[in-house]
PDB file of C-alpha atoms in Angstrom:
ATOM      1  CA  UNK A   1       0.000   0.000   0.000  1.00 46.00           C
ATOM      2  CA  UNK A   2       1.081   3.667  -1.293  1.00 46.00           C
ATOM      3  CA  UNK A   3       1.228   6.258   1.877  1.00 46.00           C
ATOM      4  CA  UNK A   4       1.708   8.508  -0.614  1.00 45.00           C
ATOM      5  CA  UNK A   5       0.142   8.892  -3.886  1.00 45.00           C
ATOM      6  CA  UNK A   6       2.797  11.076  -5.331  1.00 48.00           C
ATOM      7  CA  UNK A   7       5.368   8.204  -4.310  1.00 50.00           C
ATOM      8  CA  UNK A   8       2.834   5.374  -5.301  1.00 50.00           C
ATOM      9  CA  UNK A   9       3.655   3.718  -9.131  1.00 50.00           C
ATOM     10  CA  UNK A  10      -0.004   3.290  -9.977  1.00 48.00           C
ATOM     11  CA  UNK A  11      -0.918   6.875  -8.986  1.00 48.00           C
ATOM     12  CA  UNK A  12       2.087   8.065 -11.273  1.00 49.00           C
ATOM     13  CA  UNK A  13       0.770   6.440 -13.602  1.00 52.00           C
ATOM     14  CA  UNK A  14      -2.714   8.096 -13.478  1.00 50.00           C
ATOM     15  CA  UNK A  15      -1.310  11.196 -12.890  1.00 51.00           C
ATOM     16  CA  UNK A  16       0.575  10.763 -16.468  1.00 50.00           C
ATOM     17  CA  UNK A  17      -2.512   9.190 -18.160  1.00 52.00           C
ATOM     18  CA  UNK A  18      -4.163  12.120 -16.673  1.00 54.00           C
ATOM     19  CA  UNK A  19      -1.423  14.562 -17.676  1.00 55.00           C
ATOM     20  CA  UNK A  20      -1.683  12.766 -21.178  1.00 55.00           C
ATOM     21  CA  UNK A  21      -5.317  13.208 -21.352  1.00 56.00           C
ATOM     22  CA  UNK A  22      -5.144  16.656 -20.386  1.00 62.00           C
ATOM     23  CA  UNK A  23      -3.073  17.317 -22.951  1.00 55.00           C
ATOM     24  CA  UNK A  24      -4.547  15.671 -25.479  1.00 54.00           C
ATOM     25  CA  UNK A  25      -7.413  17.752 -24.910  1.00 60.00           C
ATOM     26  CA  UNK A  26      -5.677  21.325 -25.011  1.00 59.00           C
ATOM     27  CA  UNK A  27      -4.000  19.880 -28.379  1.00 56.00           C
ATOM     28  CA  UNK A  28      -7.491  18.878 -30.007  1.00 57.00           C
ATOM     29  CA  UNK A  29      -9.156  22.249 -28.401  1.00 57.00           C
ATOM     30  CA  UNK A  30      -6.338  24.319 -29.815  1.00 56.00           C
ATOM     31  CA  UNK A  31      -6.798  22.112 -33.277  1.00 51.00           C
ATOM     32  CA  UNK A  32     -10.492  22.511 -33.579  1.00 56.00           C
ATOM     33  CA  UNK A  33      -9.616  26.588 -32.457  1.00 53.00           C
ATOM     34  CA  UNK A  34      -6.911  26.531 -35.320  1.00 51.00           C
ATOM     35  CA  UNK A  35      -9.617  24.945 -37.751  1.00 50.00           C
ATOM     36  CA  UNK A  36     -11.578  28.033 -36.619  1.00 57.00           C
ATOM     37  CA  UNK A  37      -8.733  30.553 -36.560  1.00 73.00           C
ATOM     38  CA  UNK A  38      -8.236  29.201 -40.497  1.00 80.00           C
ATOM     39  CA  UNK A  39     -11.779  29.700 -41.533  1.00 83.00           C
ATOM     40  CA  UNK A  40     -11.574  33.022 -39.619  1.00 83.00           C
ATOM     41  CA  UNK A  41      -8.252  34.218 -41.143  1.00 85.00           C
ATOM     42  CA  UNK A  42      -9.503  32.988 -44.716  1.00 87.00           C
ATOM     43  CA  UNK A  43     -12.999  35.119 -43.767  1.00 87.00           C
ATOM     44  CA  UNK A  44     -10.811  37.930 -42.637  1.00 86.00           C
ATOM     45  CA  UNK A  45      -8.374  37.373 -45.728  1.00 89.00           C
ATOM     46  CA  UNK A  46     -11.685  37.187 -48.460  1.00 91.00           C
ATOM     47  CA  UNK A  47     -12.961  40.966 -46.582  1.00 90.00           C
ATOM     48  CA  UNK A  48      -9.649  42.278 -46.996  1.00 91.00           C
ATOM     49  CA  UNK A  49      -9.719  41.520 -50.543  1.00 92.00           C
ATOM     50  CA  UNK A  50     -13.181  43.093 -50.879  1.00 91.00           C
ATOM     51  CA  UNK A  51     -12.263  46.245 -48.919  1.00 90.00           C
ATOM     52  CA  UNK A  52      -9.165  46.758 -51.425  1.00 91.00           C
ATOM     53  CA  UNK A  53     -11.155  45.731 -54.339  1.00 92.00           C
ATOM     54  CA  UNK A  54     -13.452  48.498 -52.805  1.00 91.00           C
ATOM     55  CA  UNK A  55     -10.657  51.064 -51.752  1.00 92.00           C
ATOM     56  CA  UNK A  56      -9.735  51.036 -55.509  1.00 93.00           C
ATOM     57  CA  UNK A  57     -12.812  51.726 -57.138  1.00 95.00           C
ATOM     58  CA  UNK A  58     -13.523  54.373 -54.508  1.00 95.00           C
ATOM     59  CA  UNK A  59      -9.944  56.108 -55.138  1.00 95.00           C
ATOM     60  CA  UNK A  60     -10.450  55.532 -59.323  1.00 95.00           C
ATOM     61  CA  UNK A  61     -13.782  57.277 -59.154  1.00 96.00           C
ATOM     62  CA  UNK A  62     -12.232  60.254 -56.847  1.00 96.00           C
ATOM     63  CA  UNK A  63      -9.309  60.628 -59.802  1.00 96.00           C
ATOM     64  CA  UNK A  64     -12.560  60.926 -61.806  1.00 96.00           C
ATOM     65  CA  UNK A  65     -14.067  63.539 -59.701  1.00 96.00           C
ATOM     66  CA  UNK A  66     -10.576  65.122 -59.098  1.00 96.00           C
ATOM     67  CA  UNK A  67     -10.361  65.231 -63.049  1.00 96.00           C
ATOM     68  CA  UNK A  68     -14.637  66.588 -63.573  1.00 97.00           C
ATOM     69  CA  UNK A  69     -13.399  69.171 -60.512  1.00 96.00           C
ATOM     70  CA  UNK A  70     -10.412  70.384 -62.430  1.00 96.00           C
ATOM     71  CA  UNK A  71     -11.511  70.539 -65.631  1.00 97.00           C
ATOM     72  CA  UNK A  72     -14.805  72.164 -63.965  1.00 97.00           C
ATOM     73  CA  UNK A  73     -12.046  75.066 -62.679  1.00 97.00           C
ATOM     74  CA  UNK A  74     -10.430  75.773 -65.623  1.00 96.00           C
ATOM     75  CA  UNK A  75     -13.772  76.254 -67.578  1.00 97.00           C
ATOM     76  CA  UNK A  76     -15.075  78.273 -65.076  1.00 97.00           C
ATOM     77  CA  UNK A  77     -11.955  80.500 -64.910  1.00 96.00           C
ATOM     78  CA  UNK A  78     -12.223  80.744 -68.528  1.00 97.00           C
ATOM     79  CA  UNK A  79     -15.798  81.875 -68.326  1.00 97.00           C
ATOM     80  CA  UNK A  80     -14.678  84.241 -65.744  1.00 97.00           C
ATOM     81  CA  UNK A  81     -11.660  85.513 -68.798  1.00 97.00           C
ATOM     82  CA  UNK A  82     -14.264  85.975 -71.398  1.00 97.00           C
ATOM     83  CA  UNK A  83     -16.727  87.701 -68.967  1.00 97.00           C
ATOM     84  CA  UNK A  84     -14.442  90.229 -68.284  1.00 96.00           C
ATOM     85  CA  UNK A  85     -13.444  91.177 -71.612  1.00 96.00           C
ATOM     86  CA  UNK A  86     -16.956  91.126 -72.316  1.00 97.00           C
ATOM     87  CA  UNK A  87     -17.941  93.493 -69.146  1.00 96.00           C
ATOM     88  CA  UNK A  88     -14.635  95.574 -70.990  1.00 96.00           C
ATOM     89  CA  UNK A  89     -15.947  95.669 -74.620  1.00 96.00           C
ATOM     90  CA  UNK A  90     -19.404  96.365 -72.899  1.00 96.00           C
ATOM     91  CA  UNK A  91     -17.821  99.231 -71.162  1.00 96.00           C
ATOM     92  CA  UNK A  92     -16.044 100.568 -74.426  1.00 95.00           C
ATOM     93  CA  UNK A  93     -19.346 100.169 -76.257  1.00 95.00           C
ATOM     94  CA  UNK A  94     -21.096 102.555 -73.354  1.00 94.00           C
ATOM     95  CA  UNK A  95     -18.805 105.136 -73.771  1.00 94.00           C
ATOM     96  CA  UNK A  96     -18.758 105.014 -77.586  1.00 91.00           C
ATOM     97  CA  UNK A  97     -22.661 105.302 -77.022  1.00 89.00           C
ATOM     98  CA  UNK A  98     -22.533 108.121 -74.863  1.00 90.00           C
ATOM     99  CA  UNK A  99     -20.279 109.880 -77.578  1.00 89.00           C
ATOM    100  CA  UNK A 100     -22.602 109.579 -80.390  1.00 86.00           C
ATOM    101  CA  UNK A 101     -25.400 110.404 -77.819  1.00 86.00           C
ATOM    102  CA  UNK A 102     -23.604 113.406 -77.332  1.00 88.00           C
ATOM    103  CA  UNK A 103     -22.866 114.133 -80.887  1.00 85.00           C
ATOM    104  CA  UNK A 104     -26.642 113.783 -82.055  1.00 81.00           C
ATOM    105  CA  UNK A 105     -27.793 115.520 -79.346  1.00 84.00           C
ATOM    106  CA  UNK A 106     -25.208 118.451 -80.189  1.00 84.00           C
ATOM    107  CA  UNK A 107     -26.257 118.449 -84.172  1.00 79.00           C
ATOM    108  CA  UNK A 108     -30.018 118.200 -83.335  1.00 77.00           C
ATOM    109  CA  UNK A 109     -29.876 120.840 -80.707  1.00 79.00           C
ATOM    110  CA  UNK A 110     -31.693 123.522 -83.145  1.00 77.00           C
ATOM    111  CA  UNK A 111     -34.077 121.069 -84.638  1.00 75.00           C
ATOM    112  CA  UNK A 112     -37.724 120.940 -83.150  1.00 74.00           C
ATOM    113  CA  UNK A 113     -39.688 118.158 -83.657  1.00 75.00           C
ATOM    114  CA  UNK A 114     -43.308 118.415 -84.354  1.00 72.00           C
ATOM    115  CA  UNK A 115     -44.964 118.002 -80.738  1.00 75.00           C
ATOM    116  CA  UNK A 116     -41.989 117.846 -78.529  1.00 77.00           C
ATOM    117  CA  UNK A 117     -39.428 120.080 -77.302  1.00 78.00           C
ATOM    118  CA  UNK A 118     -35.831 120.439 -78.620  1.00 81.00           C
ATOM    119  CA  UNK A 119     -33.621 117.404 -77.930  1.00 81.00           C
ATOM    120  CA  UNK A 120     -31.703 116.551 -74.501  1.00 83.00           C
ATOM    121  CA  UNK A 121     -30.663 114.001 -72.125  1.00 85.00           C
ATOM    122  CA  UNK A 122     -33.878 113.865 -70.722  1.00 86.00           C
ATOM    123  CA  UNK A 123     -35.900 113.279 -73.953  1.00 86.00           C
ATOM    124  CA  UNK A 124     -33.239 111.646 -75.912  1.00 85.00           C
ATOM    125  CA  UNK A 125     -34.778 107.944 -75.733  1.00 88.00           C
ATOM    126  CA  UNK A 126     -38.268 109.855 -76.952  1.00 87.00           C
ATOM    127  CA  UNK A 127     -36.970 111.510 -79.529  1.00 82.00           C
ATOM    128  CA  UNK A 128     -34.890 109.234 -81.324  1.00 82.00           C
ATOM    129  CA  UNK A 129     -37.731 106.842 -80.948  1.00 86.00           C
ATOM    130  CA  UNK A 130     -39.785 109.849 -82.721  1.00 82.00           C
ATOM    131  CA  UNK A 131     -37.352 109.850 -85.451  1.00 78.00           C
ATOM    132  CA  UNK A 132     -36.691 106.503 -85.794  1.00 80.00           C
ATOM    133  CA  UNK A 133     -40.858 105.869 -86.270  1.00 81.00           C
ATOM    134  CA  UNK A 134     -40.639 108.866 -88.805  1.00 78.00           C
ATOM    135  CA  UNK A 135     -38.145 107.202 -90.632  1.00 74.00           C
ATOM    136  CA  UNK A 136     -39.393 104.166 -91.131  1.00 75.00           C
ATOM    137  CA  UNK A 137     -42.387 105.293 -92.198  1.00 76.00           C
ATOM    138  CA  UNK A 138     -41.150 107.595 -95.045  1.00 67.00           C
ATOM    139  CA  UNK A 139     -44.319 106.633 -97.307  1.00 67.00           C
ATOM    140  CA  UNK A 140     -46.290 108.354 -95.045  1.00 72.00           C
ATOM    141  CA  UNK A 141     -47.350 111.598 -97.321  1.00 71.00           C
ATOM    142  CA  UNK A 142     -45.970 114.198 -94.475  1.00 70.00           C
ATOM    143  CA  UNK A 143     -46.557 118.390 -94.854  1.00 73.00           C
ATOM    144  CA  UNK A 144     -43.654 120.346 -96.846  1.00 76.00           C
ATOM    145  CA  UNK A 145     -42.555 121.043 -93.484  1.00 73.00           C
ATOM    146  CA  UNK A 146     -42.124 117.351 -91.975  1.00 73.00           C
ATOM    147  CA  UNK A 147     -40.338 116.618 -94.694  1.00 75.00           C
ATOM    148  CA  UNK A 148     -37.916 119.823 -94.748  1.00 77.00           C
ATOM    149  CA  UNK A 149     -37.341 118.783 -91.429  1.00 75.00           C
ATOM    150  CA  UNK A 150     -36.540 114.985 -91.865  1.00 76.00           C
ATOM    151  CA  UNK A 151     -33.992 116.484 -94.662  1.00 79.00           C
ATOM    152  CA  UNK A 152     -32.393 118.818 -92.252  1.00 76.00           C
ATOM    153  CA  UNK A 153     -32.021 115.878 -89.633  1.00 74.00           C
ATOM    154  CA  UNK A 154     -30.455 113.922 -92.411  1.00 75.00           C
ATOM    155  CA  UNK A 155     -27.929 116.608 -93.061  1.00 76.00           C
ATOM    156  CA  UNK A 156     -27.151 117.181 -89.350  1.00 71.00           C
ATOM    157  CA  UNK A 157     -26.809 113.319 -88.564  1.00 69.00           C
ATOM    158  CA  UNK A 158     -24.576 113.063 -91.937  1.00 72.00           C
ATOM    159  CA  UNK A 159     -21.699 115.162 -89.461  1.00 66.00           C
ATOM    160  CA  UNK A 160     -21.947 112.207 -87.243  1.00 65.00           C
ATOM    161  CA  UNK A 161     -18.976 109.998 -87.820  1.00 64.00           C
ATOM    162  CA  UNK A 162     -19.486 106.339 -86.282  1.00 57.00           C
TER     163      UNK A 162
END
């Protein structure tokens, strides 16, 4: 009889069965966890595949957008280019306007139309759209004096170089 179990053969020997058995179980634990740990790091392995599949298309379509945003920016500053030479021309034009504005209200000055008073800055739009109505209408059978007048206006608009 064993007094002690530690010193005792047969409990040795269950205490390396045991040991064995033990053992045996970690191994097939950690086997069936490396089975999962596999299927995990080949789930893991097939979403990091999809997420860089992914990243690229994401980044190709922002070099799209980057390209649409810069080509968006350089027709826009072109637009801006043209506008301003336009607002230029536009502000060339006015003043050439306000010359011959100036210039047919200075050879009209002493010419009355029929029914309004002599021509200024204040009746200018009126006047010319007076004239430009008796104009076009030349058929019109006017008086010896309408039509003395419409000659003079011809004569004094002739002085107007445009």
């Amino acid at each position: 009889i064993c007094f002690s179990l530690s010193g005792c053969p047969l409990n040795a020997q269950a205490i390396k069965k045991g040991k064995i058995s033990e053992e045996l179980m970690t191994i097939k634990l950690k086997a069936s966890g490396g089975i999962e740990s596999d299927e995990e790091i080949r789930h893991l392995d097939e979403e990091i595949k999809e997420l860089n599949e992914s990243n690229l298309k994401i980044e190709a379509d922002m070099m799209k957008l980057q390209t649409q945003i810069t080509s968006m920016e350089s027709n826009l500053k072109t637009i801006e280019e043209e506008n301003k030479l336009i607002e230029q021309n536009n502000e060339s034009l006015l003043k050439e306007l306000a010359g011959l504005s100036q210039a047919l209200i200075s050879s009209l000055a002493d010419i009355q139309l029929p029914q309004m008073g002599p021509i200024s800055e204040q009746n200018f739009e009126a006047y010319v759209n007076t004239l430009t109505d008796m104009y076009s209408n030349l058929e019109r059978d006017y008086s010896p004096e309408c039509k003395a007048l419409l000659e003079s206006i011809k004569q004094a608009v002739k002085g107007i170089h445009v």
